[in-house]
CSV table of C-alpha atoms and ligand atoms in Angstrom, one decimal:
chain,number,residue,atom,x,y,z
X,1,MET,CA,73.4,-48.6,18.3
X,2,GLU,CA,76.2,-50.9,18.9
X,3,LEU,CA,75.8,-54.3,20.2
X,4,SER,CA,78.1,-53.6,23.3
X,5,GLN,CA,75.7,-50.6,24.2
X,6,GLN,CA,72.8,-52.7,24.4
X,7,ASN,CA,74.3,-54.8,27.1
X,8,LYS,CA,75.5,-52.1,29.8
X,9,LYS,CA,72.3,-51.9,32.0
X,10,SER,CA,69.7,-54.2,33.4
X,11,PRO,CA,66.3,-52.9,34.2
X,12,ARG,CA,65.8,-52.0,37.7
X,13,LYS,CA,63.2,-52.5,40.2
X,14,GLY,CA,60.9,-49.5,40.2
X,15,ASN,CA,61.6,-48.7,36.5
X,16,TYR,CA,58.3,-48.0,34.7
X,17,PHE,CA,57.6,-48.1,31.1
X,18,GLU,CA,54.5,-47.2,28.9
X,19,VAL,CA,55.2,-50.5,26.8
X,20,ILE,CA,57.4,-53.5,27.4
X,21,VAL,CA,58.1,-55.5,24.4
X,22,ILE,CA,59.3,-58.9,25.1
X,23,GLY,CA,61.7,-60.5,22.6
X,24,GLY,CA,64.2,-58.9,20.4
X,25,GLY,CA,63.5,-60.6,17.1
X,26,PRO,CA,62.0,-59.2,14.0
X,27,ALA,CA,58.5,-58.8,15.5
X,28,GLY,CA,59.7,-57.4,18.6
X,29,MET,CA,62.1,-54.9,17.2
X,30,MET,CA,59.5,-53.6,14.8
X,31,ALA,CA,56.8,-53.3,17.3
X,32,ALA,CA,59.1,-51.5,19.8
X,33,GLY,CA,60.4,-49.1,17.2
X,34,ARG,CA,56.9,-48.1,15.9
X,35,ALA,CA,55.8,-47.7,19.3
X,36,ALA,CA,58.6,-45.6,20.3
X,37,GLN,CA,58.1,-43.5,17.2
X,38,GLN,CA,55.0,-42.3,18.7
X,39,GLY,CA,56.7,-40.7,21.5
X,40,ALA,CA,56.3,-43.2,24.1
X,41,ARG,CA,58.7,-44.7,26.6
X,42,ILE,CA,59.3,-48.2,25.5
X,43,ALA,CA,61.6,-50.9,26.7
X,44,LEU,CA,62.6,-54.1,24.9
X,45,PHE,CA,63.7,-57.0,26.8
X,46,GLU,CA,65.8,-59.8,24.9
X,47,LYS,CA,67.4,-62.8,26.8
X,48,ASN,CA,70.3,-63.1,24.5
X,49,GLU,CA,73.3,-61.0,24.6
X,50,SER,CA,72.2,-59.4,21.4
X,51,LEU,CA,69.2,-58.6,19.4
X,52,GLY,CA,67.9,-60.6,16.2
X,53,ARG,CA,70.0,-63.9,16.6
X,54,LYS,CA,67.7,-65.9,14.4
X,55,LEU,CA,67.0,-62.9,11.9
X,56,LEU,CA,70.8,-63.4,11.2
X,57,LEU,CA,70.2,-66.9,10.1
X,58,THR,CA,67.5,-66.0,7.7
X,59,GLY,CA,67.9,-66.8,3.9
X,60,LYS,CA,71.1,-68.4,4.6
X,61,GLY,CA,72.5,-65.3,6.2
X,62,ARG,CA,71.2,-63.1,3.3
X,63,CYS,CA,67.7,-62.6,4.7
X,64,ASN,CA,64.9,-63.1,2.5
X,65,LEU,CA,62.9,-60.3,3.9
X,66,THR,CA,59.7,-60.3,2.2
X,67,ASN,CA,58.0,-61.7,-1.0
X,68,TYR,CA,57.2,-59.4,-3.9
X,69,GLU,CA,53.4,-59.9,-3.8
X,70,TYR,CA,51.5,-56.7,-3.3
X,71,ASP,CA,48.3,-58.3,-3.5
X,72,LYS,CA,47.3,-58.9,0.3
X,73,VAL,CA,44.5,-61.5,-0.5
X,74,LYS,CA,47.0,-63.5,-2.5
X,75,PHE,CA,49.6,-63.2,0.1
X,76,ALA,CA,47.6,-64.1,2.9
X,77,GLU,CA,46.3,-67.2,1.1
X,78,LYS,CA,49.8,-68.5,1.6
X,79,PHE,CA,49.0,-68.9,5.3
X,80,GLY,CA,46.1,-71.2,4.6
X,81,LYS,CA,42.7,-70.5,6.2
X,82,GLU,CA,44.2,-68.6,9.2
X,83,GLY,CA,45.7,-66.1,6.6
X,84,ARG,CA,42.7,-63.9,6.6
X,85,PHE,CA,43.5,-62.7,10.0
X,86,LEU,CA,46.4,-61.1,8.3
X,87,TYR,CA,44.3,-58.6,6.0
X,88,SER,CA,44.1,-55.8,8.3
X,89,ALA,CA,47.9,-55.8,9.3
X,90,LEU,CA,48.8,-56.1,5.5
X,91,GLU,CA,46.7,-53.3,4.9
X,92,HIS,CA,48.3,-51.2,7.4
X,93,PHE,CA,51.8,-52.2,6.9
X,94,GLY,CA,52.2,-54.6,4.1
X,95,VAL,CA,54.8,-55.6,1.5
X,96,SER,CA,55.1,-52.1,-0.1
X,97,GLU,CA,55.2,-50.5,3.3
X,98,THR,CA,58.1,-52.8,4.3
X,99,LEU,CA,60.0,-52.2,1.3
X,100,ASN,CA,59.6,-48.2,1.8
X,101,PHE,CA,60.6,-48.8,5.5
X,102,PHE,CA,63.9,-50.6,4.6
X,103,GLN,CA,64.7,-48.6,1.5
X,104,SER,CA,64.2,-45.2,3.1
X,105,ARG,CA,67.0,-46.5,5.7
X,106,GLY,CA,69.5,-47.1,3.1
X,107,LEU,CA,68.6,-50.9,1.9
X,108,VAL,CA,68.8,-51.4,-1.9
X,109,TRP,CA,66.9,-54.9,-2.4
X,110,GLN,CA,66.4,-57.0,-5.3
X,111,VAL,CA,63.7,-59.6,-6.3
X,112,GLU,CA,65.1,-63.1,-6.9
X,113,ARG,CA,63.4,-66.5,-8.0
X,114,GLY,CA,59.8,-67.0,-6.9
X,115,ASP,CA,59.5,-63.5,-6.0
X,116,ARG,CA,61.8,-63.6,-3.1
X,117,VAL,CA,63.2,-60.1,-1.7
X,118,PHE,CA,66.8,-60.0,-0.7
X,119,PRO,CA,69.2,-57.2,0.2
X,120,LYS,CA,71.0,-56.6,-3.1
X,121,GLU,CA,74.1,-55.6,-1.4
X,122,GLY,CA,74.9,-56.8,2.0
X,123,ASP,CA,72.9,-59.4,4.1
X,124,ALA,CA,70.9,-60.0,7.1
X,125,GLN,CA,73.2,-57.9,9.2
X,126,ASN,CA,72.0,-54.8,7.1
X,127,ILE,CA,68.6,-55.5,8.0
X,128,LEU,CA,69.4,-56.0,11.7
X,129,LYS,CA,71.5,-52.5,11.8
X,130,ILE,CA,68.4,-50.8,10.2
X,131,LEU,CA,66.2,-52.2,13.0
X,132,MET,CA,68.7,-51.3,15.6
X,133,GLY,CA,68.8,-47.8,14.0
X,134,TYR,CA,65.0,-47.6,14.3
X,135,LEU,CA,65.0,-48.5,17.9
X,136,ALA,CA,67.8,-45.8,18.7
X,137,GLU,CA,65.7,-43.1,16.9
X,138,GLY,CA,62.9,-43.7,19.2
X,139,ARG,CA,65.2,-44.0,22.3
X,140,VAL,CA,64.0,-47.5,23.0
X,141,LYS,CA,65.7,-48.8,26.2
X,142,VAL,CA,66.9,-52.2,24.8
X,143,TYR,CA,67.9,-54.6,27.8
X,144,CYS,CA,69.7,-57.6,26.5
X,145,ASN,CA,70.8,-60.5,28.8
X,146,THR,CA,67.4,-59.9,30.2
X,147,GLU,CA,65.1,-63.1,30.5
X,148,VAL,CA,61.7,-62.6,31.4
X,149,ILE,CA,60.5,-65.2,33.8
X,150,GLY,CA,56.8,-64.4,33.9
X,151,ILE,CA,54.3,-61.7,33.4
X,152,ASP,CA,51.3,-60.8,35.6
X,153,ARG,CA,48.8,-58.3,36.4
X,154,ALA,CA,49.9,-55.6,39.1
X,155,LYS,CA,48.1,-56.2,42.4
X,156,ASP,CA,47.9,-52.4,43.1
X,157,GLY,CA,44.4,-52.0,41.7
X,158,THR,CA,45.7,-50.6,38.3
X,159,GLU,CA,45.6,-52.3,35.0
X,160,ASN,CA,49.5,-52.4,34.9
X,161,PHE,CA,51.5,-55.5,34.2
X,162,ILE,CA,54.5,-56.7,36.2
X,163,VAL,CA,57.1,-58.3,34.1
X,164,SER,CA,59.6,-60.5,36.1
X,165,THR,CA,63.2,-61.1,35.2
X,166,ALA,CA,66.2,-62.3,37.1
X,167,THR,CA,67.1,-58.9,38.3
X,168,GLY,CA,63.6,-57.8,39.4
X,169,ALA,CA,60.1,-57.0,38.5
X,170,ILE,CA,59.3,-54.0,36.3
X,171,SER,CA,56.0,-52.5,35.7
X,172,ALA,CA,54.5,-51.5,32.4
X,173,LYS,CA,51.1,-50.3,31.3
X,174,LYS,CA,51.1,-52.4,28.2
X,175,ILE,CA,53.0,-55.6,27.0
X,176,ILE,CA,53.7,-56.8,23.4
X,177,VAL,CA,54.8,-60.4,23.5
X,178,CYS,CA,57.1,-61.2,20.5
X,179,THR,CA,59.0,-64.3,21.9
X,180,GLY,CA,58.4,-66.3,18.6
X,181,GLY,CA,57.9,-70.0,18.3
X,182,LYS,CA,59.8,-73.1,19.4
X,183,SER,CA,61.9,-73.7,16.4
X,184,TYR,CA,65.6,-73.3,16.6
X,185,PRO,CA,65.7,-73.1,20.1
X,186,GLN,CA,69.2,-72.4,20.2
X,187,THR,CA,68.3,-68.9,19.0
X,188,GLY,CA,66.4,-68.2,22.1
X,189,SER,CA,62.9,-69.0,20.7
X,190,THR,CA,62.1,-71.7,23.4
X,191,GLY,CA,58.1,-70.9,23.4
X,192,ASP,CA,58.2,-69.1,26.7
X,193,GLY,CA,55.3,-66.8,25.5
X,194,TYR,CA,53.0,-69.8,25.1
X,195,HIS,CA,53.2,-70.5,28.9
X,196,TRP,CA,52.5,-67.0,30.0
X,197,ALA,CA,49.9,-66.5,27.6
X,198,GLN,CA,48.1,-69.9,28.7
X,199,ALA,CA,48.5,-68.8,32.2
X,200,LEU,CA,46.6,-65.9,31.6
X,201,GLY,CA,43.7,-67.6,29.9
X,202,HIS,CA,44.7,-67.8,26.1
X,203,THR,CA,44.2,-70.9,24.2
X,204,ILE,CA,47.4,-72.4,22.6
X,205,ILE,CA,47.0,-74.5,19.3
X,206,GLU,CA,49.7,-77.1,19.7
X,207,PRO,CA,53.0,-75.8,18.4
X,208,LYS,CA,54.3,-78.3,15.7
X,209,PRO,CA,57.5,-78.1,13.5
X,210,ALA,CA,56.9,-76.7,10.1
X,211,LEU,CA,59.2,-75.9,7.2
X,212,ASN,CA,61.3,-79.0,8.4
X,213,PRO,CA,63.5,-81.5,6.7
X,214,VAL,CA,62.1,-85.0,6.4
X,215,GLU,CA,63.7,-88.2,7.5
X,216,THR,CA,62.8,-91.3,5.2
X,217,ALA,CA,63.1,-95.1,5.5
X,218,ASP,CA,65.2,-95.2,2.3
X,219,ARG,CA,68.7,-95.7,3.1
X,220,TRP,CA,69.7,-95.0,-0.5
X,221,VAL,CA,69.4,-91.2,0.1
X,222,LYS,CA,72.6,-91.3,1.9
X,223,GLU,CA,74.3,-92.1,-1.2
X,224,VAL,CA,73.3,-89.1,-3.0
X,225,GLN,CA,73.2,-86.6,-0.1
X,226,GLY,CA,74.2,-83.0,-1.1
X,227,LEU,CA,72.5,-83.6,-4.5
X,228,THR,CA,69.9,-80.8,-5.3
X,229,LEU,CA,67.3,-81.7,-8.0
X,230,LYS,CA,65.8,-78.7,-9.7
X,231,ASN,CA,62.4,-78.7,-11.4
X,232,VAL,CA,61.1,-81.9,-10.0
X,233,SER,CA,57.8,-82.8,-8.7
X,234,LEU,CA,56.9,-84.4,-5.5
X,235,GLN,CA,53.6,-86.0,-4.9
X,236,LEU,CA,52.2,-86.8,-1.4
X,237,TYR,CA,49.9,-90.0,-0.8
X,238,LEU,CA,48.0,-91.0,2.1
X,239,ASP,CA,46.7,-94.6,2.1
X,240,GLY,CA,47.1,-94.7,-1.6
X,241,ARG,CA,45.3,-91.2,-2.6
X,242,LYS,CA,47.1,-88.4,-3.8
X,243,ARG,CA,46.8,-85.3,-1.3
X,244,GLU,CA,49.4,-82.7,-2.5
X,245,GLU,CA,51.7,-82.2,-5.2
X,246,ARG,CA,54.6,-79.4,-5.4
X,247,PHE,CA,57.1,-78.4,-8.0
X,248,GLY,CA,60.6,-77.1,-7.5
X,249,GLU,CA,63.8,-77.8,-5.9
X,250,LEU,CA,64.6,-80.8,-3.6
X,251,LEU,CA,67.7,-81.8,-1.8
X,252,PHE,CA,68.9,-85.2,-0.6
X,253,THR,CA,70.5,-85.2,2.7
X,254,HIS,CA,72.0,-88.0,4.8
X,255,PHE,CA,68.9,-88.7,6.7
X,256,GLY,CA,66.2,-88.0,4.0
X,257,ILE,CA,65.1,-85.0,2.0
X,258,SER,CA,65.0,-81.2,2.4
X,259,GLY,CA,64.9,-78.2,0.1
X,260,PRO,CA,62.0,-75.8,-0.7
X,261,ILE,CA,59.3,-78.3,-1.6
X,262,VAL,CA,59.9,-80.6,1.0
X,263,MET,CA,60.1,-77.9,3.6
X,264,ASP,CA,56.8,-76.5,2.3
X,265,MET,CA,55.0,-80.0,2.3
X,266,SER,CA,56.5,-80.8,5.7
X,267,LYS,CA,53.8,-79.8,8.0
X,268,ASN,CA,51.3,-81.8,6.1
X,269,ILE,CA,53.6,-84.8,6.0
X,270,ASN,CA,53.5,-84.6,9.7
X,271,ASP,CA,49.6,-84.2,9.9
X,272,TYR,CA,49.3,-87.2,7.6
X,273,LEU,CA,51.9,-89.6,9.3
X,274,GLU,CA,49.4,-89.4,12.3
X,275,LYS,CA,46.5,-90.5,10.0
X,276,GLY,CA,47.8,-93.4,8.0
X,277,LYS,CA,50.4,-94.7,5.5
X,278,VAL,CA,52.3,-91.9,3.7
X,279,LYS,CA,54.3,-92.3,0.7
X,280,LEU,CA,56.0,-89.7,-1.6
X,281,LEU,CA,56.7,-90.2,-5.2
X,282,LEU,CA,59.3,-88.1,-7.0
X,283,ASP,CA,58.9,-87.3,-10.7
X,284,LEU,CA,62.3,-86.7,-11.8
X,285,LYS,CA,61.0,-85.7,-15.4
X,286,PRO,CA,57.7,-83.8,-14.9
X,287,ALA,CA,58.1,-82.1,-18.3
X,288,LEU,CA,57.7,-85.4,-19.9
X,289,ASP,CA,54.9,-87.9,-19.8
X,290,PHE,CA,55.5,-91.6,-19.7
X,291,GLN,CA,55.4,-91.9,-23.5
X,292,LYS,CA,57.6,-89.0,-24.4
X,293,LEU,CA,60.1,-90.1,-21.6
X,294,GLU,CA,60.3,-93.7,-23.2
X,295,GLU,CA,60.9,-92.1,-26.6
X,296,ARG,CA,63.7,-90.0,-24.9
X,297,VAL,CA,65.1,-93.0,-23.2
X,298,MET,CA,65.2,-95.2,-26.4
X,299,ARG,CA,66.4,-92.4,-28.5
X,300,ASP,CA,69.6,-92.4,-25.9
X,301,PHE,CA,69.8,-96.0,-25.6
X,302,ARG,CA,70.1,-96.1,-29.6
X,303,GLU,CA,72.6,-93.5,-29.3
X,304,PHE,CA,74.8,-95.4,-26.7
X,305,LYS,CA,74.2,-98.6,-28.6
X,306,GLY,CA,77.0,-101.3,-27.6
X,307,ARG,CA,77.6,-99.4,-24.3
X,308,MET,CA,77.0,-100.9,-20.7
X,309,PHE,CA,73.6,-99.8,-19.4
X,310,LYS,CA,75.6,-98.1,-16.4
X,311,ASN,CA,77.3,-95.8,-18.9
X,312,SER,CA,74.1,-95.0,-20.7
X,313,LEU,CA,72.2,-92.7,-18.4
X,314,VAL,CA,74.5,-89.6,-18.6
X,315,LYS,CA,72.4,-87.5,-20.3
X,316,LEU,CA,69.3,-88.4,-18.3
X,317,LEU,CA,70.4,-88.2,-14.6
X,318,PRO,CA,73.0,-86.4,-12.4
X,319,ALA,CA,76.2,-88.6,-12.2
X,320,SER,CA,75.8,-89.4,-8.2
X,321,LEU,CA,72.0,-90.6,-8.9
X,322,ILE,CA,72.9,-93.1,-11.5
X,323,PRO,CA,74.1,-96.0,-9.5
X,324,VAL,CA,71.3,-95.6,-7.2
X,325,ILE,CA,68.7,-95.8,-10.0
X,326,ILE,CA,70.6,-98.9,-11.6
X,327,LYS,CA,70.3,-100.5,-8.2
X,328,LEU,CA,66.6,-99.8,-7.6
X,329,SER,CA,65.9,-101.0,-11.3
X,330,ALA,CA,67.4,-104.2,-10.5
X,331,ILE,CA,68.9,-104.3,-14.2
X,332,GLU,CA,72.4,-105.5,-14.5
X,333,GLY,CA,74.7,-102.4,-14.9
X,334,GLU,CA,77.2,-104.3,-17.2
X,335,LYS,CA,74.3,-105.3,-19.4
X,336,LYS,CA,74.6,-104.0,-23.0
X,337,VAL,CA,72.0,-101.2,-23.3
X,338,ASP,CA,70.6,-102.5,-26.6
X,339,HIS,CA,69.9,-105.7,-24.8
X,340,ILE,CA,67.4,-104.1,-22.2
X,341,THR,CA,64.0,-105.7,-22.5
X,342,LYS,CA,60.8,-103.9,-22.7
X,343,SER,CA,59.8,-104.8,-19.1
X,344,GLU,CA,63.2,-103.5,-17.7
X,345,ARG,CA,62.6,-100.2,-19.6
X,346,LYS,CA,59.2,-100.1,-18.0
X,347,ARG,CA,60.7,-100.4,-14.6
X,348,LEU,CA,63.4,-97.7,-15.4
X,349,LEU,CA,60.6,-95.5,-16.7
X,350,HIS,CA,58.6,-96.0,-13.5
X,351,LEU,CA,61.7,-95.0,-11.5
X,352,PHE,CA,62.2,-91.8,-13.3
X,353,LYS,CA,58.5,-90.8,-12.9
X,354,GLU,CA,57.5,-92.4,-9.6
X,355,LEU,CA,60.6,-92.7,-7.5
X,356,GLU,CA,59.3,-93.7,-4.1
X,357,LEU,CA,60.2,-92.4,-0.7
X,358,THR,CA,58.8,-93.4,2.7
X,359,PRO,CA,58.9,-90.5,5.3
X,360,ILE,CA,59.1,-91.5,8.8
X,361,ARG,CA,59.2,-88.2,10.7
X,362,LEU,CA,60.1,-84.7,10.6
X,363,LEU,CA,63.8,-83.8,12.2
X,364,GLY,CA,61.6,-81.7,14.7
X,365,PHE,CA,62.0,-78.3,16.4
X,366,PRO,CA,65.8,-77.9,16.4
X,367,TRP,CA,65.8,-77.8,12.5
X,368,ALA,CA,62.4,-76.3,12.0
X,369,VAL,CA,62.5,-72.9,10.1
X,370,ILE,CA,59.0,-72.1,11.6
X,371,THR,CA,56.5,-73.2,14.3
X,372,ALA,CA,53.1,-74.1,13.2
X,373,GLY,CA,50.5,-73.6,15.9
X,374,GLY,CA,50.6,-70.9,18.8
X,375,ILE,CA,48.2,-68.2,20.2
X,376,SER,CA,44.8,-69.0,18.9
X,377,LEU,CA,43.9,-66.1,16.5
X,378,LYS,CA,40.2,-66.2,17.7
X,379,GLU,CA,41.4,-64.6,20.8
X,380,ILE,CA,43.4,-61.7,19.2
X,381,ASP,CA,42.0,-58.6,17.5
X,382,PRO,CA,43.3,-58.5,14.0
X,383,ASN,CA,43.0,-54.8,13.8
X,384,THR,CA,45.1,-54.0,16.7
X,385,MET,CA,47.0,-57.3,17.8
X,386,VAL,CA,45.5,-56.8,21.4
X,387,SER,CA,44.2,-59.7,23.3
X,388,LYS,CA,40.5,-60.2,23.5
X,389,LYS,CA,40.9,-61.7,26.9
X,390,ILE,CA,43.6,-59.6,28.7
X,391,LYS,CA,43.3,-55.7,28.4
X,392,ASN,CA,46.6,-54.1,27.2
X,393,LEU,CA,48.2,-57.3,26.3
X,394,TYR,CA,49.5,-57.7,22.7
X,395,PHE,CA,51.1,-60.3,20.5
X,396,ALA,CA,52.9,-60.1,17.4
X,397,GLY,CA,55.2,-62.6,15.1
X,398,GLU,CA,55.5,-66.1,15.1
X,399,ILE,CA,54.1,-66.7,18.5
X,400,LEU,CA,50.7,-66.4,16.6
X,401,ASN,CA,49.1,-69.4,15.0
X,402,LEU,CA,50.2,-68.4,11.7
X,403,ASP,CA,52.8,-70.1,9.5
X,404,GLY,CA,53.6,-69.4,5.7
X,405,PRO,CA,55.7,-71.0,3.2
X,406,SER,CA,59.4,-70.3,2.5
X,407,GLY,CA,59.9,-67.3,0.4
X,408,GLY,CA,59.8,-64.3,2.7
X,409,TYR,CA,56.3,-64.7,4.1
X,410,ASN,CA,56.9,-65.6,7.6
X,411,LEU,CA,59.1,-62.3,8.2
X,412,GLN,CA,56.6,-60.3,6.5
X,413,GLU,CA,54.1,-61.5,8.9
X,414,CYS,CA,56.4,-60.3,11.8
X,415,TRP,CA,57.2,-56.8,10.1
X,416,SER,CA,53.3,-56.4,9.7
X,417,THR,CA,52.1,-57.6,13.0
X,418,GLY,CA,54.9,-56.2,14.8
X,419,TYR,CA,54.3,-52.7,13.4
X,420,LEU,CA,50.5,-53.0,14.0
X,421,ALA,CA,51.0,-54.1,17.5
X,422,GLY,CA,53.6,-51.2,18.4
X,423,GLU,CA,51.2,-48.6,16.7
X,424,SER,CA,48.2,-49.7,18.5
X,425,ALA,CA,49.7,-50.1,22.0
X,426,VAL,CA,50.6,-46.4,22.2
X,427,LYS,CA,47.7,-44.9,20.1
Z,501,FAD,C1,67.4,-70.9,9.6
Z,501,FAD,C2,66.1,-70.1,9.6
Z,501,FAD,C3,66.1,-69.4,8.3
Z,501,FAD,C4,64.9,-68.6,8.0
Z,501,FAD,N1,64.8,-67.9,6.8
Z,501,FAD,C5,63.8,-67.0,6.7
Z,501,FAD,C6,63.7,-66.1,5.6
Z,501,FAD,O1,64.7,-66.0,4.8
Z,501,FAD,N2,62.7,-65.4,5.3
Z,501,FAD,C7,61.6,-65.6,6.2
Z,501,FAD,O2,60.7,-64.8,5.8
Z,501,FAD,N3,61.6,-66.2,7.2
Z,501,FAD,C8,62.7,-66.9,7.5
Z,501,FAD,N4,62.8,-67.7,8.8
Z,501,FAD,C9,61.7,-67.5,9.8
Z,501,FAD,C10,61.9,-66.3,10.6
Z,501,FAD,O3,63.2,-66.3,10.9
Z,501,FAD,C11,60.9,-66.2,11.7
Z,501,FAD,O4,59.8,-66.1,11.2
Z,501,FAD,C12,61.2,-64.8,12.7
Z,501,FAD,O5,62.3,-65.0,13.1
Z,501,FAD,C13,60.1,-64.8,13.6
Z,501,FAD,O6,60.3,-63.7,14.5
Z,501,FAD,P1,59.7,-63.4,15.7
Z,501,FAD,O7,60.3,-61.9,16.3
Z,501,FAD,O8,58.3,-63.6,15.8
Z,501,FAD,O9,60.4,-64.3,16.9
Z,501,FAD,P2,62.0,-64.7,17.1
Z,501,FAD,O10,62.7,-64.5,15.7
Z,501,FAD,O11,62.2,-66.2,17.3
Z,501,FAD,O12,62.4,-63.8,18.2
Z,501,FAD,C14,61.9,-64.0,19.4
Z,501,FAD,C15,63.1,-63.4,20.4
Z,501,FAD,O13,62.5,-63.6,21.8
Z,501,FAD,C16,63.5,-63.9,22.6
Z,501,FAD,N5,63.0,-64.2,23.8
Z,501,FAD,C17,62.2,-65.7,23.8
Z,501,FAD,N6,61.9,-65.8,25.2
Z,501,FAD,C18,62.2,-64.8,25.9
Z,501,FAD,C19,62.2,-64.4,27.4
Z,501,FAD,N7,61.6,-65.3,28.2
Z,501,FAD,N8,62.7,-63.4,27.7
Z,501,FAD,C20,63.3,-62.5,26.8
Z,501,FAD,N9,63.5,-62.6,25.4
Z,501,FAD,C21,62.8,-63.9,24.9
Z,501,FAD,C22,64.4,-64.8,22.0
Z,501,FAD,O14,65.6,-64.9,22.5
Z,501,FAD,C23,64.2,-64.2,20.5
Z,501,FAD,O15,65.4,-63.5,20.2
Z,501,FAD,C24,63.9,-68.6,9.0
Z,501,FAD,C25,64.0,-69.3,10.3
Z,501,FAD,C26,65.3,-70.0,10.4
Z,501,FAD,C27,65.2,-70.7,11.7
């Protein structure tokens, strides 16, 4: 199915579909494809002019489509206490079924750092093409440029729904809402589905940005913007008590910090900022304890005897970080390294092991990879994705109150819940 073919028609008043899927992202495409595979007449409504706009941004355009973790319990744990909700969906269409699905449609994939799965050749476009092929196979009627304005029960005594769009109202026996969260609204995910669900009686857990860069009060970060530190550890303190620690990659930006460990911690940073004083301590040398690091520093200083302090840190720090650490240490950069006092050395070690950062806020929805919060899971049947409140109404994907860490977990949630919703809606 070419993009141009998707845009030609609008749904017309009087059209009737067994299932209307709203939202042409990963969850919606999977749901519509699976529903159609079982022979039903399915329509997919997408407000953008093409499908999968956010999907094309995933994994920096390469699409980290899942995580190579076949154990459903371990997989679900990544979603915190809500993760148990996913057992059934993962059992039904989990990581191995997802990989088989894409592989059987021509994708060659590979496992990378952190068990992230990416296409080996090609990128997110290949994933989108496979999904569009799946829709075409099932003859799903795809209507792009079709913004849904509201959904309601038909007033004709049936249990049908009326889906209102700018071009008219279309009826369907069942609806699968896959409109995503509120993050990256420029891709079309503006939280529309929350309003319809709430109007129909569903509880919405307050949507909050997650996997989000963090703004800090420390102006020096600007001097090292663009610098990525690998194998560092970041500790989160609330009112002086350590709450969390993560190890991995961190990126400095012009406003603060980003990168996988920061993104994964961001949801908790946001929550803790509402509770008290939050501080982050960055350990630049987590493999060395204070004593070992001191020995290492003294060895370097002996080697560089007679050199200025500012020229003696080259083996310990990336070049752009050296002036920052010198400034923060309040040790004269021009001082001979062998004249550094013990207390100055301790100050330096402290910066290496506990470089303090003060988070102010998250950058918010425009830059959040995912939305935490959403439709309360208590009101959805995990075996079918159907609403426990409204008959024949289904939900799948990011609109649900589920958010996983980076690493392919969130797309897998969409494949699994989308597939299950599509299958159940037609069964
Ligand atoms: C920059 C970025 C990178 C990411 N990288 C990864 C990654 O590598 N791996 C990973 O696992 N996850 C990644 N994610 C997260 C992943 O993209 C989301 O989890 C996923 O796209 C959610 O899918 P969805 O189908 O639920 O919703 P969405 O992808 O948000 O799709 C919802 C669709 O519904 C449409 N819609 C909304 N309202 C209406 C309406 N009123 N009428 C009609 N249509 C409507 C929207 O236009 C949109 O196309 C990334 C996210 C971002 C922002």
